[in-house]
Each structure stands twice: as C-alpha cells, then as structure tokens.
Amino acid sequence: MRSPHRIATFTSESAELSDVRTEESVPSGTAPHNPYDELGALADSPLDEFLHEEDPEAGPDDQPWSRPNHRRGSRRRNRFAGLPLATKAVVGILVLAAFVTLADRWALLYAEHRAADRLKDQLHLSAAPEVDIEGFPFLTQLADRRLDEVKITVPDVAASRVSLAKVSATIRDVRIDGDGPTDVRGARIGGMTGEVLLTFDDLNRELGASQVTFSGQGRDRVLARGTLPVAGHDLKVRADATIRRIGDTGIATDIGGMRLDIGDLATYRPGTRPSEGLHLSRRSVARLATETAKAKALLSVPSLVHRLGVPDSAVRAALRSDRRLSELTGSPRFVHQLMSLNLVDLALAHPALLKKFGLDPALLQGLTRLTRPELADRLSLAFRLPKLPGAGMGDVQLSDVRVEKDGIRVGLTGSGLAVGGSR
C-alpha cells in the first residue's frame, strides 16, 4: 500500500510534467489555449435565432433574451378559438334548435302513445290503434290546446259476424282538455272524415266454413261462389249480394240468385215460389231420351204424368214403343214441363223414384231443412259499425257505399265527438 507521502509526490510530479508538455505543444509567439473560451463560444449557438422572435423595428442591442418556447406550432389548440363571434352564435343556435326539436318529438310520441292507449280501452280493441298527430311544432299546438289534424287507423275491428279490415279517420279542429303532454284528459273533435274497409280476403277467411269466396261486380254487387256441405254432399253454391246502407252505422246485403247445384242432376233454390225448390237440370232431362228405364219409371206415376200435362194416350204409346218414348221425352214441351216440376213434392210421394235419378233421399231432407233465410244468413255480409267514443254527443254516419276489387269501402263522417274525459 502506498503511503500518503508517495501519493502527494506523484501528483506534484505529474502536474509539472503536464505543464512542460503544454508549453512544448504551443508554438512560439502564440498565446496559450484557454478551455473556458470554448465554453463561452458554445453559448453563442446559431440556433438561438430560430428559438425566439425578433422585433423588426428593434436594433440588435434592444432585443432582450428570453427562454425559447418549444410548444409553439403544437397541434393541441382550441379549434373554435379563431372562429368569428357570429359563427359561434350560429352554431349555438343550431345546437339549441336540435335540442328543442328533440324535446318536441319526444312530447309528440308520448302524446300519440297516450291517445292510442285511451282509444284501445274505450273501443275494447285487441291492439292499440295507430295515432299520427300532424303539424310542427307540437308543443306550440299543445300550449294552445288545439291540434289541427290527427290521423287514426284502427285495424281488425269486430263488427257483428265479420271483422272490418281497417277503420281510418282524419279528425280536425281537436280541442285538448289537459295541462300538458303528460296530463291530457280528453279531447273534443270538430270534424271527422274517414273510411271503413271490409276486404274480401277477410270475408273468405271468416266465412270460410262454407268454402265460399266473394268477389266484387259493379259498384254495389258481390258474387258468392264456392261449395256448401249438405247431408254429406258438397254442393256448388252461387249467390249474388246487393250492398246497401241501413241507418247511419249499418250495412245490409240483399242475397239473391241463391242456387245449389247437385252435380249435373238437379238444382235447388230455397224458397216457395214456383221457380224455387228442387228441379232437374236440362242435361238430366235430356238423358231421358236415351235412358228408357228412367223414362218409363217416370211415366208409370199417374199423378206425375197429369202434372206434366201428358195425355194418357201418349203415355200408353210411349210405354209400348221405345221410338214413341224417345219422341215424347225429347220434345221441347216435355223437357220444359219436367224441368219446371218441383221434385220436393215428388220425393214425398215417391221417394224410390228419385233414387232412379241418382238423388240421395237424405240429401233431399237436408235441402228441405235449409231454408232461404238460413242460407241467406250464411252468405250475408251485413255489419254494423261499433259505437265510437263520444258518439252520443255528436254525429257519426256511414256514406258512399261502394264495391271495389279488394272489398267493400264505406265512407265515414262525424262531428261534435268527444274522447276521454272531455265534456
């Protein structure tokens, strides 16, 4: 270990040696190099002129030194700071208008929802109707307690045997009873116009037990075509219905031309008139000219022959000769008389005779029980408009009944109505 005396001696000798080397490296006639002069030169960096702004009017000696701002030119700055005041005002107005519009639409949707629920309860509907309050803004109308126009659509309204596909109405001059959008107690309606639609698709579905379809013909007529089960037989049914309005809220149908076809054998028309009842078809009667067994069985009933107006001599000749039988049964007069004969009366006295013509006696019994009113009721399209809320205070009427391709349309008018707790 070195002693302190030797360390001190070494340091002193090293310093002297350094001075000698320095003097030898500096040329003669040149001042010795001072390291502090280099530090002073570094303080005058050429980057200083980029780190601060200079006043163009100030002299080089008048500009004080300031610390450079390294944040200048940063992108983090307020984008609206440079906008003019008028632009800021316009932006503020637009934002405020957006909030006011949003509040107005919310109040409108709330009022429509409350009105739909109120109508659902008062009309006893299975689903809430559609309520559209027209006009903008809504809050100003509500403050005035008056709505210019409201559109209401009620689907699937039960009306007697059928369901109305749609009841739509436009009401005007609505006076509101309430203190705000959350406290609307009722309304008074100045006037109303609308439409009631009964579609043929709904009629075909709801009255489909008889497999009858309905279609429009003309302005006030509906045709019914299909099949009707009677005593285990599917009979073709045809009928015509004339549509008319009864009273202020009802629609009636006059069913005419009702006819049930039993294949090509016979036709049944319910009723008691001579043209009604069970009658053989023209094709069935024409076949008697070649079906001698049926023709002879028919002529063997004296009471039937007398009703047909055939002389006894002609009957005896026809029973002896097939040629004379064919001439008799093929004559136009005989065909007309036999087609005019009501087979209901014949079946009561001679049920076995109908079997020869291929008619089931049970079917005949079922037809006799199918009265004209019963069959007309099965094909009836009549309905009555349900009682509207507040209708007792005002006037509601159906008008302008017309048959179109898709169904029956009826105009709807009303005035002086009240909804809810309005008086």
GROMACS .gro file of C-alpha atoms in nm, residues 76-383:
model
  308
   76ARG     CA    1  -5.316   2.086  -2.940
   77ARG     CA    2  -5.511   2.408  -2.962
   78ASN     CA    3  -5.879   2.519  -2.940
   79ARG     CA    4  -6.029   2.483  -3.285
   80PHE     CA    5  -6.307   2.730  -3.216
   81ALA     CA    6  -6.077   2.996  -3.075
   82GLY     CA    7  -6.023   3.151  -3.415
   83LEU     CA    8  -6.391   3.147  -3.527
   84PRO     CA    9  -6.573   3.478  -3.556
   85LEU     CA   10  -6.833   3.563  -3.295
   86ALA     CA   11  -7.119   3.544  -3.548
   87THR     CA   12  -7.021   3.190  -3.644
   88LYS     CA   13  -7.015   3.085  -3.280
   89ALA     CA   14  -7.363   3.232  -3.235
   90VAL     CA   15  -7.498   3.039  -3.535
   91VAL     CA   16  -7.351   2.715  -3.403
   92GLY     CA   17  -7.508   2.776  -3.064
   93ILE     CA   18  -7.848   2.846  -3.218
   94LEU     CA   19  -7.830   2.525  -3.423
   95VAL     CA   20  -7.744   2.319  -3.117
   96LEU     CA   21  -8.029   2.476  -2.923
   97ALA     CA   22  -8.272   2.414  -3.210
   98ALA     CA   23  -8.168   2.048  -3.221
   99PHE     CA   24  -8.245   2.007  -2.850
  100VAL     CA   25  -8.580   2.186  -2.887
  101THR     CA   26  -8.673   1.966  -3.184
  102LEU     CA   27  -8.579   1.654  -2.991
  103ALA     CA   28  -8.794   1.763  -2.698
  104ASP     CA   29  -9.084   1.840  -2.934
  105ARG     CA   30  -9.065   1.497  -3.099
  106TRP     CA   31  -9.048   1.324  -2.763
  107ALA     CA   32  -9.358   1.506  -2.643
  108LEU     CA   33  -9.534   1.417  -2.971
  109LEU     CA   34  -9.456   1.046  -2.942
  110TYR     CA   35  -9.568   1.044  -2.581
  111ALA     CA   36  -9.899   1.212  -2.667
  112GLU     CA   37  -9.961   0.970  -2.957
  113HIS     CA   38  -9.894   0.672  -2.730
  114ARG     CA   39 -10.132   0.800  -2.462
  115ALA     CA   40 -10.405   0.867  -2.719
  116ALA     CA   41 -10.367   0.518  -2.870
  117ASP     CA   42 -10.400   0.355  -2.527
  118ARG     CA   43 -10.708   0.561  -2.448
  119LEU     CA   44 -10.878   0.461  -2.775
  120LYS     CA   45 -10.787   0.097  -2.720
  121ASP     CA   46 -10.960   0.096  -2.382
  122GLN     CA   47 -11.270   0.281  -2.498
  123LEU     CA   48 -11.319   0.078  -2.817
  124HIS     CA   49 -11.226  -0.252  -2.645
  125LEU     CA   50 -10.969  -0.331  -2.911
  126SER     CA   51 -10.725  -0.620  -2.903
  127ALA     CA   52 -10.438  -0.392  -3.013
  128ALA     CA   53 -10.373  -0.022  -2.986
  129PRO     CA   54 -10.454   0.182  -3.298
  130GLU     CA   55 -10.210   0.400  -3.488
  131VAL     CA   56 -10.230   0.769  -3.398
  132ASP     CA   57 -10.039   1.031  -3.601
  133ILE     CA   58 -10.056   1.394  -3.489
  134GLU     CA   59  -9.979   1.620  -3.783
  135GLY     CA   60  -9.815   1.961  -3.772
  136PHE     CA   61  -9.490   2.104  -3.636
  137PRO     CA   62  -9.405   2.206  -3.377
  138PHE     CA   63  -9.627   2.002  -3.149
  139LEU     CA   64  -9.550   2.188  -2.825
  140THR     CA   65  -9.692   2.513  -2.958
  141GLN     CA   66 -10.016   2.332  -3.053
  142LEU     CA   67 -10.028   2.175  -2.711
  143ALA     CA   68  -9.975   2.511  -2.544
  144ASP     CA   69 -10.267   2.644  -2.748
  145ARG     CA   70 -10.467   2.329  -2.653
  146ARG     CA   71 -10.564   2.275  -3.014
  147LEU     CA   72 -10.449   2.028  -3.280
  148ASP     CA   73 -10.503   2.099  -3.645
  149GLU     CA   74 -10.515   1.740  -3.772
  150VAL     CA   75 -10.485   1.388  -3.630
  151LYS     CA   76 -10.491   1.064  -3.831
  152ILE     CA   77 -10.615   0.743  -3.667
  153THR     CA   78 -10.603   0.390  -3.811
  154VAL     CA   79 -10.778   0.105  -3.631
  155PRO     CA   80 -10.715  -0.245  -3.774
  156ASP     CA   81 -10.934  -0.552  -3.725
  157VAL     CA   82 -11.248  -0.402  -3.571
  158ALA     CA   83 -11.512  -0.661  -3.479
  159ALA     CA   84 -11.845  -0.579  -3.644
  160SER     CA   85 -12.117  -0.843  -3.598
  161ARG     CA   86 -12.024  -1.161  -3.792
  162VAL     CA   87 -11.724  -1.013  -3.969
  163SER     CA   88 -11.419  -0.805  -3.884
  164LEU     CA   89 -11.350  -0.477  -4.053
  165ALA     CA   90 -11.002  -0.486  -4.201
  166LYS     CA   91 -10.941  -0.119  -4.130
  167VAL     CA   92 -11.117   0.187  -3.999
  168SER     CA   93 -10.921   0.501  -4.081
  169ALA     CA   94 -11.020   0.855  -3.991
  170THR     CA   95 -10.878   1.205  -4.014
  171ILE     CA   96 -11.003   1.437  -3.743
  172ARG     CA   97 -10.961   1.812  -3.748
  173ASP     CA   98 -11.004   2.101  -3.508
  174VAL     CA   99 -10.924   1.898  -3.196
  175ARG     CA  100 -10.965   2.082  -2.864
  176ILE     CA  101 -10.750   1.933  -2.589
  177ASP     CA  102 -10.854   1.908  -2.224
  178GLY     CA  103 -10.540   1.889  -2.010
  179ASP     CA  104 -10.248   2.078  -1.860
  180GLY     CA  105  -9.961   1.931  -2.059
  181PRO     CA  106  -9.836   1.634  -2.260
  182THR     CA  107  -9.844   1.415  -1.951
  183ASP     CA  108 -10.188   1.533  -1.838
  184VAL     CA  109 -10.424   1.504  -2.136
  185ARG     CA  110 -10.766   1.408  -2.000
  186GLY     CA  111 -10.962   1.413  -2.325
  187ALA     CA  112 -11.039   1.593  -2.647
  188ARG     CA  113 -11.331   1.735  -2.840
  189ILE     CA  114 -11.339   1.673  -3.215
  190GLY     CA  115 -11.475   1.934  -3.450
  191GLY     CA  116 -11.498   1.726  -3.767
  192MET     CA  117 -11.402   1.381  -3.894
  193THR     CA  118 -11.377   1.207  -4.231
  194GLY     CA  119 -11.265   0.850  -4.287
  195GLU     CA  120 -11.319   0.515  -4.447
  196VAL     CA  121 -11.425   0.166  -4.347
  197LEU     CA  122 -11.279  -0.129  -4.539
  198LEU     CA  123 -11.417  -0.483  -4.540
  199THR     CA  124 -11.185  -0.693  -4.755
  200PHE     CA  125 -11.291  -0.999  -4.949
  201ASP     CA  126 -10.990  -1.185  -4.810
  202ASP     CA  127 -11.127  -1.138  -4.458
  203LEU     CA  128 -11.474  -1.245  -4.571
  204ASN     CA  129 -11.337  -1.556  -4.736
  205ARG     CA  130 -11.140  -1.642  -4.422
  206GLU     CA  131 -11.411  -1.569  -4.165
  207LEU     CA  132 -11.698  -1.720  -4.363
  208GLY     CA  133 -11.477  -1.997  -4.499
  209ALA     CA  134 -11.668  -2.271  -4.314
  210SER     CA  135 -11.889  -2.292  -4.620
  211GLN     CA  136 -11.589  -2.267  -4.854
  212VAL     CA  137 -11.745  -1.971  -5.029
  213THR     CA  138 -11.541  -1.693  -5.187
  214PHE     CA  139 -11.661  -1.339  -5.252
  215SER     CA  140 -11.571  -1.104  -5.536
  216GLY     CA  141 -11.694  -0.766  -5.649
  217GLN     CA  142 -11.905  -0.696  -5.954
  218GLY     CA  143 -12.009  -0.344  -6.036
  219ARG     CA  144 -12.049  -0.071  -5.777
  220ASP     CA  145 -12.291  -0.242  -5.539
  221ARG     CA  146 -12.288  -0.615  -5.614
  222VAL     CA  147 -12.087  -0.901  -5.466
  223LEU     CA  148 -12.073  -1.251  -5.614
  224ALA     CA  149 -12.053  -1.558  -5.390
  225ARG     CA  150 -11.913  -1.876  -5.540
  226GLY     CA  151 -11.798  -2.199  -5.378
  227THR     CA  152 -11.923  -2.518  -5.217
  228LEU     CA  153 -12.161  -2.584  -4.932
  229PRO     CA  154 -12.174  -2.915  -4.738
  230VAL     CA  155 -12.528  -3.056  -4.712
  231ALA     CA  156 -12.602  -3.405  -4.575
  232GLY     CA  157 -12.253  -3.527  -4.655
  233HIS     CA  158 -12.253  -3.385  -5.008
  234ASP     CA  159 -12.052  -3.084  -5.128
  235LEU     CA  160 -12.292  -2.881  -5.337
  236LYS     CA  161 -12.185  -2.593  -5.560
  237VAL     CA  162 -12.332  -2.268  -5.435
  238ARG     CA  163 -12.391  -1.946  -5.627
  239ALA     CA  164 -12.545  -1.625  -5.499
  240ASP     CA  165 -12.548  -1.251  -5.563
  241ALA     CA  166 -12.547  -0.991  -5.288
  242THR     CA  167 -12.651  -0.629  -5.326
  243ILE     CA  168 -12.487  -0.392  -5.076
  244ARG     CA  169 -12.680  -0.103  -4.926
  245ARG     CA  170 -12.658   0.122  -4.622
  246ILE     CA  171 -12.909   0.089  -4.338
  247GLY     CA  172 -12.939   0.375  -4.093
  248ASP     CA  173 -12.625   0.573  -4.013
  249THR     CA  174 -12.391   0.295  -3.898
  250GLY     CA  175 -12.504  -0.027  -4.068
  251ILE     CA  176 -12.452  -0.211  -4.397
  252ALA     CA  177 -12.706  -0.466  -4.525
  253THR     CA  178 -12.681  -0.726  -4.802
  254ASP     CA  179 -12.976  -0.845  -5.004
  255ILE     CA  180 -12.897  -1.201  -5.111
  256GLY     CA  181 -13.049  -1.304  -5.442
  257GLY     CA  182 -13.000  -1.569  -5.706
  258MET     CA  183 -12.920  -1.837  -5.447
  259ARG     CA  184 -12.863  -2.171  -5.614
  260LEU     CA  185 -12.720  -2.509  -5.514
  261ASP     CA  186 -12.612  -2.743  -5.793
  262ILE     CA  187 -12.627  -3.119  -5.724
  263GLY     CA  188 -12.374  -3.216  -5.985
  264ASP     CA  189 -12.544  -3.206  -6.324
  265LEU     CA  190 -12.855  -3.385  -6.195
  266ALA     CA  191 -13.059  -3.112  -6.029
  267THR     CA  192 -13.059  -2.760  -5.891
  268TYR     CA  193 -13.200  -2.645  -5.559
  269ARG     CA  194 -13.321  -2.290  -5.499
  270PRO     CA  195 -13.452  -2.227  -5.146
  271GLY     CA  196 -13.799  -2.077  -5.135
  272THR     CA  197 -14.164  -2.149  -5.201
  273ARG     CA  198 -14.215  -1.981  -5.536
  274PRO     CA  199 -14.274  -2.197  -5.847
  275SER     CA  200 -13.925  -2.128  -5.978
  276GLU     CA  201 -13.774  -2.235  -5.645
  277GLY     CA  202 -13.731  -2.579  -5.489
  278LEU     CA  203 -13.557  -2.886  -5.638
  279HIS     CA  204 -13.560  -2.911  -6.018
  280LEU     CA  205 -13.396  -3.147  -6.263
  281SER     CA  206 -13.128  -2.992  -6.480
  282ARG     CA  207 -13.164  -2.964  -6.857
  283ARG     CA  208 -12.888  -3.217  -6.909
  284SER     CA  209 -13.051  -3.464  -6.674
  285VAL     CA  210 -13.386  -3.433  -6.853
  286ALA     CA  211 -13.221  -3.467  -7.196
  287ARG     CA  212 -13.071  -3.800  -7.094
  288LEU     CA  213 -13.422  -3.947  -7.052
  289ALA     CA  214 -13.446  -3.979  -7.429
  290THR     CA  215 -13.176  -4.250  -7.421
  291GLU     CA  216 -13.235  -4.391  -7.074
  292THR     CA  217 -13.558  -4.572  -7.134
  293ALA     CA  218 -13.572  -4.733  -6.788
  294LYS     CA  219 -13.581  -4.398  -6.612
  295ALA     CA  220 -13.830  -4.256  -6.861
  296LYS     CA  221 -14.071  -4.550  -6.820
  297ALA     CA  222 -14.041  -4.532  -6.439
  298LEU     CA  223 -14.131  -4.164  -6.456
  299LEU     CA  224 -14.432  -4.218  -6.685
  300SER     CA  225 -14.557  -4.500  -6.461
  301VAL     CA  226 -14.665  -4.247  -6.194
  302PRO     CA  227 -15.012  -4.122  -6.295
  303SER     CA  228 -15.009  -3.818  -6.066
  304LEU     CA  229 -14.678  -3.706  -6.211
  305VAL     CA  230 -14.800  -3.757  -6.567
  306HIS     CA  231 -15.105  -3.542  -6.500
  307ARG     CA  232 -14.889  -3.264  -6.353
  308LEU     CA  233 -14.676  -3.278  -6.666
  309GLY     CA  234 -14.989  -3.243  -6.884
  310VAL     CA  235 -14.911  -3.551  -7.096
  311PRO     CA  236 -15.227  -3.719  -7.246
  312ASP     CA  237 -15.294  -4.075  -7.137
  313SER     CA  238 -15.290  -4.195  -7.496
  314ALA     CA  239 -14.940  -4.055  -7.550
  315VAL     CA  240 -14.821  -4.219  -7.229
  316ARG     CA  241 -14.960  -4.562  -7.332
  317ALA     CA  242 -14.799  -4.533  -7.676
  318ALA     CA  243 -14.463  -4.434  -7.524
  319LEU     CA  244 -14.471  -4.728  -7.284
  320ARG     CA  245 -14.532  -4.972  -7.573
  321SER     CA  246 -14.275  -4.828  -7.817
  322ASP     CA  247 -13.923  -4.708  -7.743
  323ARG     CA  248 -13.937  -4.487  -8.051
  324ARG     CA  249 -14.250  -4.313  -7.928
  325LEU     CA  250 -14.095  -4.289  -7.579
  326SER     CA  251 -13.790  -4.119  -7.722
  327GLU     CA  252 -14.004  -3.879  -7.921
  328LEU     CA  253 -14.210  -3.787  -7.615
  329THR     CA  254 -13.925  -3.738  -7.370
  330GLY     CA  255 -13.719  -3.549  -7.628
  331SER     CA  256 -13.988  -3.298  -7.720
  332PRO     CA  257 -13.923  -2.937  -7.606
  333ARG     CA  258 -14.260  -2.919  -7.434
  334PHE     CA  259 -14.194  -3.229  -7.224
  335VAL     CA  260 -13.843  -3.106  -7.132
  336HIS     CA  261 -13.977  -2.768  -7.022
  337GLN     CA  262 -14.261  -2.920  -6.818
  338LEU     CA  263 -14.032  -3.170  -6.645
  339MET     CA  264 -13.773  -2.904  -6.559
  340SER     CA  265 -14.047  -2.690  -6.408
  341LEU     CA  266 -14.157  -2.974  -6.181
  342ASN     CA  267 -14.060  -2.933  -5.814
  343LEU     CA  268 -13.909  -3.266  -5.711
  344VAL     CA  269 -13.964  -3.193  -5.343
  345ASP     CA  270 -14.330  -3.277  -5.380
  346LEU     CA  271 -14.243  -3.583  -5.588
  347ALA     CA  272 -14.000  -3.709  -5.326
  348LEU     CA  273 -14.261  -3.703  -5.054
  349ALA     CA  274 -14.497  -3.928  -5.252
  350HIS     CA  275 -14.243  -4.137  -5.448
  351PRO     CA  276 -13.901  -4.141  -5.277
  352ALA     CA  277 -13.791  -4.451  -5.471
  353LEU     CA  278 -13.833  -4.260  -5.797
  354LEU     CA  279 -13.562  -4.010  -5.700
  355LYS     CA  280 -13.317  -4.293  -5.646
  356LYS     CA  281 -13.361  -4.391  -6.011
  357PHE     CA  282 -13.239  -4.041  -6.100
  358GLY     CA  283 -12.938  -4.079  -5.866
  359LEU     CA  284 -13.066  -3.844  -5.593
  360ASP     CA  285 -12.999  -3.934  -5.229
  361PRO     CA  286 -13.319  -3.906  -5.018
  362ALA     CA  287 -13.107  -3.790  -4.722
  363LEU     CA  288 -12.976  -3.506  -4.935
  364LEU     CA  289 -13.330  -3.405  -5.019
  365GLN     CA  290 -13.418  -3.396  -4.650
  366GLY     CA  291 -13.115  -3.179  -4.579
  367LEU     CA  292 -13.213  -2.940  -4.854
  368THR     CA  293 -13.566  -2.903  -4.727
  369ARG     CA  294 -13.429  -2.808  -4.385
  370LEU     CA  295 -13.200  -2.548  -4.547
  371THR     CA  296 -13.443  -2.259  -4.560
  372ARG     CA  297 -13.391  -1.945  -4.760
  373PRO     CA  298 -13.328  -1.723  -4.453
  374GLU     CA  299 -13.073  -1.969  -4.317
  375LEU     CA  300 -12.881  -1.986  -4.644
  376ALA     CA  301 -12.902  -1.609  -4.686
  377ASP     CA  302 -12.760  -1.565  -4.338
  378ARG     CA  303 -12.463  -1.785  -4.423
  379LEU     CA  304 -12.385  -1.562  -4.720
  380SER     CA  305 -12.469  -1.232  -4.556
  381LEU     CA  306 -12.204  -0.957  -4.549
  382ALA     CA  307 -12.401  -0.722  -4.326
  383PHE     CA  308 -12.224  -0.541  -4.043
   0.00000   0.00000   0.00000
